[in-house]
PDB file of C-alpha atoms in Angstrom:
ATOM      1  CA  UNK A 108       0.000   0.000   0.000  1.00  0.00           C
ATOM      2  CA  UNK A 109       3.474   2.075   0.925  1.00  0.00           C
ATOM      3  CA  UNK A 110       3.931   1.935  -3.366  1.00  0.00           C
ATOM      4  CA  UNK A 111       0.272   3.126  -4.081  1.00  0.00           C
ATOM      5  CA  UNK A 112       0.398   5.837  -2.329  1.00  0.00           C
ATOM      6  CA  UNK A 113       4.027   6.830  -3.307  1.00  0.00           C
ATOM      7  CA  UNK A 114       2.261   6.470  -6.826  1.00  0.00           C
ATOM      8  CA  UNK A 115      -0.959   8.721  -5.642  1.00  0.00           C
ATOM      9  CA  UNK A 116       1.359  11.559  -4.347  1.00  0.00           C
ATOM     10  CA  UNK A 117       3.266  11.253  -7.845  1.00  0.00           C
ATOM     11  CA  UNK A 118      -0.176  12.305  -9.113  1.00  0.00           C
ATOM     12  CA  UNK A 119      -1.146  14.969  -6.833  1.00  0.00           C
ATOM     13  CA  UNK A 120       1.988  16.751  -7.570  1.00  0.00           C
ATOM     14  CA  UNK A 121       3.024  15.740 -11.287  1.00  0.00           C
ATOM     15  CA  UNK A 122       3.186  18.633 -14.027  1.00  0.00           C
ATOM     16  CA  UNK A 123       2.731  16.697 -16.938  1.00  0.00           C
ATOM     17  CA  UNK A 124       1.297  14.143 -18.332  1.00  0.00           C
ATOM     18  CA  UNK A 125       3.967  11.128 -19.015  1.00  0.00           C
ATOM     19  CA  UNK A 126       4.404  12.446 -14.797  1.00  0.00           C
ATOM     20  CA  UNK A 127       1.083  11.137 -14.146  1.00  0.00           C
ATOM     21  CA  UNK A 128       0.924   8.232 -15.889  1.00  0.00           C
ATOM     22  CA  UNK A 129       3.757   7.154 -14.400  1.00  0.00           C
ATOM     23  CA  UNK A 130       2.558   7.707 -10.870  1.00  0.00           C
ATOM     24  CA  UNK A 131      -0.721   6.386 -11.821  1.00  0.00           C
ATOM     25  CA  UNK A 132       0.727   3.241 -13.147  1.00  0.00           C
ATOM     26  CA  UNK A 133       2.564   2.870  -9.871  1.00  0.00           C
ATOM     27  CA  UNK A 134      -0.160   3.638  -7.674  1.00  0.00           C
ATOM     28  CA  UNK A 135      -2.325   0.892  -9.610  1.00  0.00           C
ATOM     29  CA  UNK A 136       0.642  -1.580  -8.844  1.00  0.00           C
ATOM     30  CA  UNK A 137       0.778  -0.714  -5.022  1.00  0.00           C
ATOM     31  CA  UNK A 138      -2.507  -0.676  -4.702  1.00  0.00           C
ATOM     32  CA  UNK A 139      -3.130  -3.974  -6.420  1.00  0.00           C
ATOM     33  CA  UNK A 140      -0.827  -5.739  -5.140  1.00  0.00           C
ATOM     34  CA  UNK A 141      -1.917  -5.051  -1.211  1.00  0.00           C
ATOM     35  CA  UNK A 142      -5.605  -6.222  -2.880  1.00  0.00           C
ATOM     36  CA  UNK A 143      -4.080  -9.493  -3.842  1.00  0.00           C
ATOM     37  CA  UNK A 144      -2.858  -9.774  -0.432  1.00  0.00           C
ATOM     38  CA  UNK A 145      -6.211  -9.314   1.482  1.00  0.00           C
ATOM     39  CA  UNK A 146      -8.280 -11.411  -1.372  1.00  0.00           C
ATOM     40  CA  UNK A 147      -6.561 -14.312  -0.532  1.00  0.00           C
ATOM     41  CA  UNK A 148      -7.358 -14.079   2.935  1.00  0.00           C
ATOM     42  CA  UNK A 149     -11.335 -12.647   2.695  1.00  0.00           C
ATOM     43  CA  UNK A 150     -13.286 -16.156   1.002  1.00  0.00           C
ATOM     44  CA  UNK A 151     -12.509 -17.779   4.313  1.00  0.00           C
ATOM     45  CA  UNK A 152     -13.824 -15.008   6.824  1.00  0.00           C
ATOM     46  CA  UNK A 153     -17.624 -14.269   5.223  1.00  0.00           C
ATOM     47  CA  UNK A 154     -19.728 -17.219   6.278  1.00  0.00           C
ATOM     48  CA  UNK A 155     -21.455 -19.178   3.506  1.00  0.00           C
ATOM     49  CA  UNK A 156     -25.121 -17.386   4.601  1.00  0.00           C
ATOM     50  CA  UNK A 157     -24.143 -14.190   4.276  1.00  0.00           C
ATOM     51  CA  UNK A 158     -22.482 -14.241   1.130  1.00  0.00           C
ATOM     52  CA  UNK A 159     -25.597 -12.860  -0.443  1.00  0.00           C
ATOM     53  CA  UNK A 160     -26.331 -10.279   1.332  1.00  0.00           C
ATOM     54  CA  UNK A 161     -22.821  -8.961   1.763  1.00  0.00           C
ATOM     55  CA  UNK A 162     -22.583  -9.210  -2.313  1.00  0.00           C
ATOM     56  CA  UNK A 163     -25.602  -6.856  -2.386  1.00  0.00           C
ATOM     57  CA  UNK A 164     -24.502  -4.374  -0.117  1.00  0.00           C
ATOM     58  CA  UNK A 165     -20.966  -4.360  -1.559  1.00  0.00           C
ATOM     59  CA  UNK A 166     -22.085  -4.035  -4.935  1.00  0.00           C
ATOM     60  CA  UNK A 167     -24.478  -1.017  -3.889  1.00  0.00           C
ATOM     61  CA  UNK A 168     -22.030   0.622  -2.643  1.00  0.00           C
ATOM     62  CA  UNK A 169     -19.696   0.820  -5.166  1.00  0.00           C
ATOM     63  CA  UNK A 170     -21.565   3.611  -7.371  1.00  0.00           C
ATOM     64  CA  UNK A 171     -22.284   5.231  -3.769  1.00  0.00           C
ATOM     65  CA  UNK A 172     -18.488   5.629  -3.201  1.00  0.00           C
ATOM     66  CA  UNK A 173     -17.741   7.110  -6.339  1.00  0.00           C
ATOM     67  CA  UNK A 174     -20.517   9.886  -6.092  1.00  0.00           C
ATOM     68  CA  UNK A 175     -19.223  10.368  -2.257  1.00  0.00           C
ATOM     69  CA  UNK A 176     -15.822  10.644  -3.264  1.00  0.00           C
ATOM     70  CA  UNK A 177     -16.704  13.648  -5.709  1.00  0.00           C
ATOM     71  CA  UNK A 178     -18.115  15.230  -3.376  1.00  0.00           C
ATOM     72  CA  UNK A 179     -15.213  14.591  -0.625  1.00  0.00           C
ATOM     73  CA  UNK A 180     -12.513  15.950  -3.014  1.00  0.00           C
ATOM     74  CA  UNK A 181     -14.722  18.955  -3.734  1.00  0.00           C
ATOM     75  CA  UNK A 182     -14.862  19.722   0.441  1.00  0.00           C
ATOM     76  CA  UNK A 183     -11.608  19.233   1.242  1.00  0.00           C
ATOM     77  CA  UNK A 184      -9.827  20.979  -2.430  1.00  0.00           C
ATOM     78  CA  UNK A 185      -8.512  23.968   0.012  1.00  0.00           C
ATOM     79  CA  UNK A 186      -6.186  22.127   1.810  1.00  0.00           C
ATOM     80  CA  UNK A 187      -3.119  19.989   0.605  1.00  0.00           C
ATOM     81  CA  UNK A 188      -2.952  17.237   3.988  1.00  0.00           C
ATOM     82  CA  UNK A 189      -6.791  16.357   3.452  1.00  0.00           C
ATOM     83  CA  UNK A 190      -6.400  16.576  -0.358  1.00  0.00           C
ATOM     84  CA  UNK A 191      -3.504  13.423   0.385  1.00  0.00           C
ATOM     85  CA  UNK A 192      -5.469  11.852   3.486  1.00  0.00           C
ATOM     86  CA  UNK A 193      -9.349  11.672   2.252  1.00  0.00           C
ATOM     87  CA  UNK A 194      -7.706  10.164  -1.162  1.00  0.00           C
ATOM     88  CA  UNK A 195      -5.584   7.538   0.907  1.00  0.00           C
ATOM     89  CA  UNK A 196      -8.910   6.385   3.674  1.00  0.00           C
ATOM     90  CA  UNK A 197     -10.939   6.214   0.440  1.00  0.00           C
ATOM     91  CA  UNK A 198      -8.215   3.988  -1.823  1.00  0.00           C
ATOM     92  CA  UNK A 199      -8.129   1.711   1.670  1.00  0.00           C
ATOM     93  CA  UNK A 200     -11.915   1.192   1.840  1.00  0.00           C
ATOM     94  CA  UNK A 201     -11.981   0.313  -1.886  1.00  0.00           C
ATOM     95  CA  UNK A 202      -9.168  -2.274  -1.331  1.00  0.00           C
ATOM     96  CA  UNK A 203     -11.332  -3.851   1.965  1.00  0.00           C
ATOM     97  CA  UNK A 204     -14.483  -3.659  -0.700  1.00  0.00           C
ATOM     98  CA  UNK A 205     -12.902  -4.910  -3.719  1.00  0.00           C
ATOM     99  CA  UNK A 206     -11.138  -7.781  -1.264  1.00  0.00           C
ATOM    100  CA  UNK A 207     -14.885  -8.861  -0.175  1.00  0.00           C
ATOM    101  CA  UNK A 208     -16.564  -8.490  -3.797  1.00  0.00           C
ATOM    102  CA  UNK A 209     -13.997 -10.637  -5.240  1.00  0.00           C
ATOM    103  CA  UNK A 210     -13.882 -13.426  -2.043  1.00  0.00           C
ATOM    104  CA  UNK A 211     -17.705 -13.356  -3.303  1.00  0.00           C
ATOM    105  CA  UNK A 212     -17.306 -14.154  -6.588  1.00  0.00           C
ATOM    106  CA  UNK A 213     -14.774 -16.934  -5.959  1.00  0.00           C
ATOM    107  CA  UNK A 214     -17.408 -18.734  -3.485  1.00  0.00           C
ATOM    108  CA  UNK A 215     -19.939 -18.640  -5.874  1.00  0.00           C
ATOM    109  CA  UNK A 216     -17.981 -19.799  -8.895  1.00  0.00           C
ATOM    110  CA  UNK A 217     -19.923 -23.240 -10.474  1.00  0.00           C
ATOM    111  CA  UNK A 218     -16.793 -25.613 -10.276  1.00  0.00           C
ATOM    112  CA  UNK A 219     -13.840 -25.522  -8.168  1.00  0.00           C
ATOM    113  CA  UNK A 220     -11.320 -27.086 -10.552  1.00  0.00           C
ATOM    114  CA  UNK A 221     -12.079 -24.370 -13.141  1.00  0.00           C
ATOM    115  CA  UNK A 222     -12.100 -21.572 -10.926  1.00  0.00           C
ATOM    116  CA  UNK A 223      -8.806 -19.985 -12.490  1.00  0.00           C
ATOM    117  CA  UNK A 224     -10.725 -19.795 -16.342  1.00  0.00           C
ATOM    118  CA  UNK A 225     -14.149 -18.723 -14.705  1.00  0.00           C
ATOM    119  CA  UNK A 226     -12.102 -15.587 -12.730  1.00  0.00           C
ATOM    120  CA  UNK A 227     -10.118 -14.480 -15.609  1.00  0.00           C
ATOM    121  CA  UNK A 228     -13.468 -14.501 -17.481  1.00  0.00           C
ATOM    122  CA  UNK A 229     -14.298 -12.558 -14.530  1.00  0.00           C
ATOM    123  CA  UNK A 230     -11.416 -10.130 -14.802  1.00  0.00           C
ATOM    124  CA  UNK A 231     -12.373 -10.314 -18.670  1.00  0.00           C
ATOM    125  CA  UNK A 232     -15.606  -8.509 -17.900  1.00  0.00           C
ATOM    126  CA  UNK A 233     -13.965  -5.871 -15.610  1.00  0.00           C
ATOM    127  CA  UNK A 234     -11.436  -4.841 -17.473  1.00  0.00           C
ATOM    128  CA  UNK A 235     -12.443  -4.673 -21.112  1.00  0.00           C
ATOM    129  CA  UNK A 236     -15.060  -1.668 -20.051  1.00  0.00           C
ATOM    130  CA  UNK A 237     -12.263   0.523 -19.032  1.00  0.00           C
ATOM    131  CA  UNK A 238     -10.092  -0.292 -22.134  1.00  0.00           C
ATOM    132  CA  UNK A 239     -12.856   0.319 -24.403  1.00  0.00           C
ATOM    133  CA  UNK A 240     -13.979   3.318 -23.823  1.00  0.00           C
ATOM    134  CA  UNK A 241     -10.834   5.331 -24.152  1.00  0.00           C
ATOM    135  CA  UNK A 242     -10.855   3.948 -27.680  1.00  0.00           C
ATOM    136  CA  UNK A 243     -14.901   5.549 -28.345  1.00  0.00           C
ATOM    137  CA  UNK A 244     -14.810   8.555 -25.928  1.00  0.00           C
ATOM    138  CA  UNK A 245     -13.285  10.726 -28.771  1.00  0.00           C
ATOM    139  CA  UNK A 246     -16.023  10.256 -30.844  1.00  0.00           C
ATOM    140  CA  UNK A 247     -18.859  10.494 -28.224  1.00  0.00           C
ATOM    141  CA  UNK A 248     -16.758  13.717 -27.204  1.00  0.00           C
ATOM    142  CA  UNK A 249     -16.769  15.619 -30.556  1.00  0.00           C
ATOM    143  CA  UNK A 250     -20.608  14.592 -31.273  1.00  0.00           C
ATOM    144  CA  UNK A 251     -21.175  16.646 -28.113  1.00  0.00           C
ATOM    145  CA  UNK A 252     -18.341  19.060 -28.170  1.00  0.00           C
ATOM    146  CA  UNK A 253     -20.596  21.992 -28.411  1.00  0.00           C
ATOM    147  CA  UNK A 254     -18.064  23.678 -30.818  1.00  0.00           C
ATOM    148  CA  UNK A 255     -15.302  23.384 -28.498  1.00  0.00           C
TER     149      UNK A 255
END
């Protein structure tokens, strides 16, 4: 987690943009690789009978996050520490909520011996939205540019 935040203050302070990619890429790698570390541990700490419900609320509150996290980094804009610290409790709950949403979807997966094919199909389905749509975003961009 050390990394990922190293990476997240390379983005809070970079000028340019080959800066931030860089510190974005590293944050992504810290970050991920603390996730990996509590995901191994989560599928056997959420009893069988609550998987479902604990699915639902995690889910759920994924798209309530993001919308509180706007409005967190729109509060606290004025000063630099909370600008670093609300960033850093928010990137910690995500890794505890992403640890629990996948531990979820490994318990529920049809057949043990194929688990590694059905979670990269997983991964499959999480990751090919966010490579996508860099690719059409230009377009649906300059259809609404406005004359920009």
């Amino acid at each position: 987690m050390t990394v990922g935040l190293a990476g997240l203050a390379v983005v809070g302070t970079g000028g340019s943009v080959p800066v931030l990619m860089l510190g974005w890429a590293v944050a992504q790698l810290g970050c991920n690789a603390a996730m990996a570390a509590m995901v191994s541990c989560i599928p056997d700490l959420v009893p069988p009978h609550q998987q479902a419900r604990v699915s639902g609320i995690v889910g759920m509150m994924t798209s309530v996050a993001m919308i509180l996290g706007t409005f967190l980094a729109d509060a606290f804009d004025t000063s630099l520490a909370l600008a670093f610290l609300v960033p850093a409790v928010i990137g910690l709950a995500s890794v505890l909520y992403l640890s629990v949403d996948v531990a979820l979807a490994a318990a529920v997966l049809p057949n043990p011996e194929e688990s590694a094919k059905d979670m990269g199909v997983l991964n499959i389905g999480n990751a090919l939205p966010q490579s996508l749509v860099p690719i059409a975003a230009p377009a649906i961009l300059a259809i609404g540019g406005g004359g920009n």
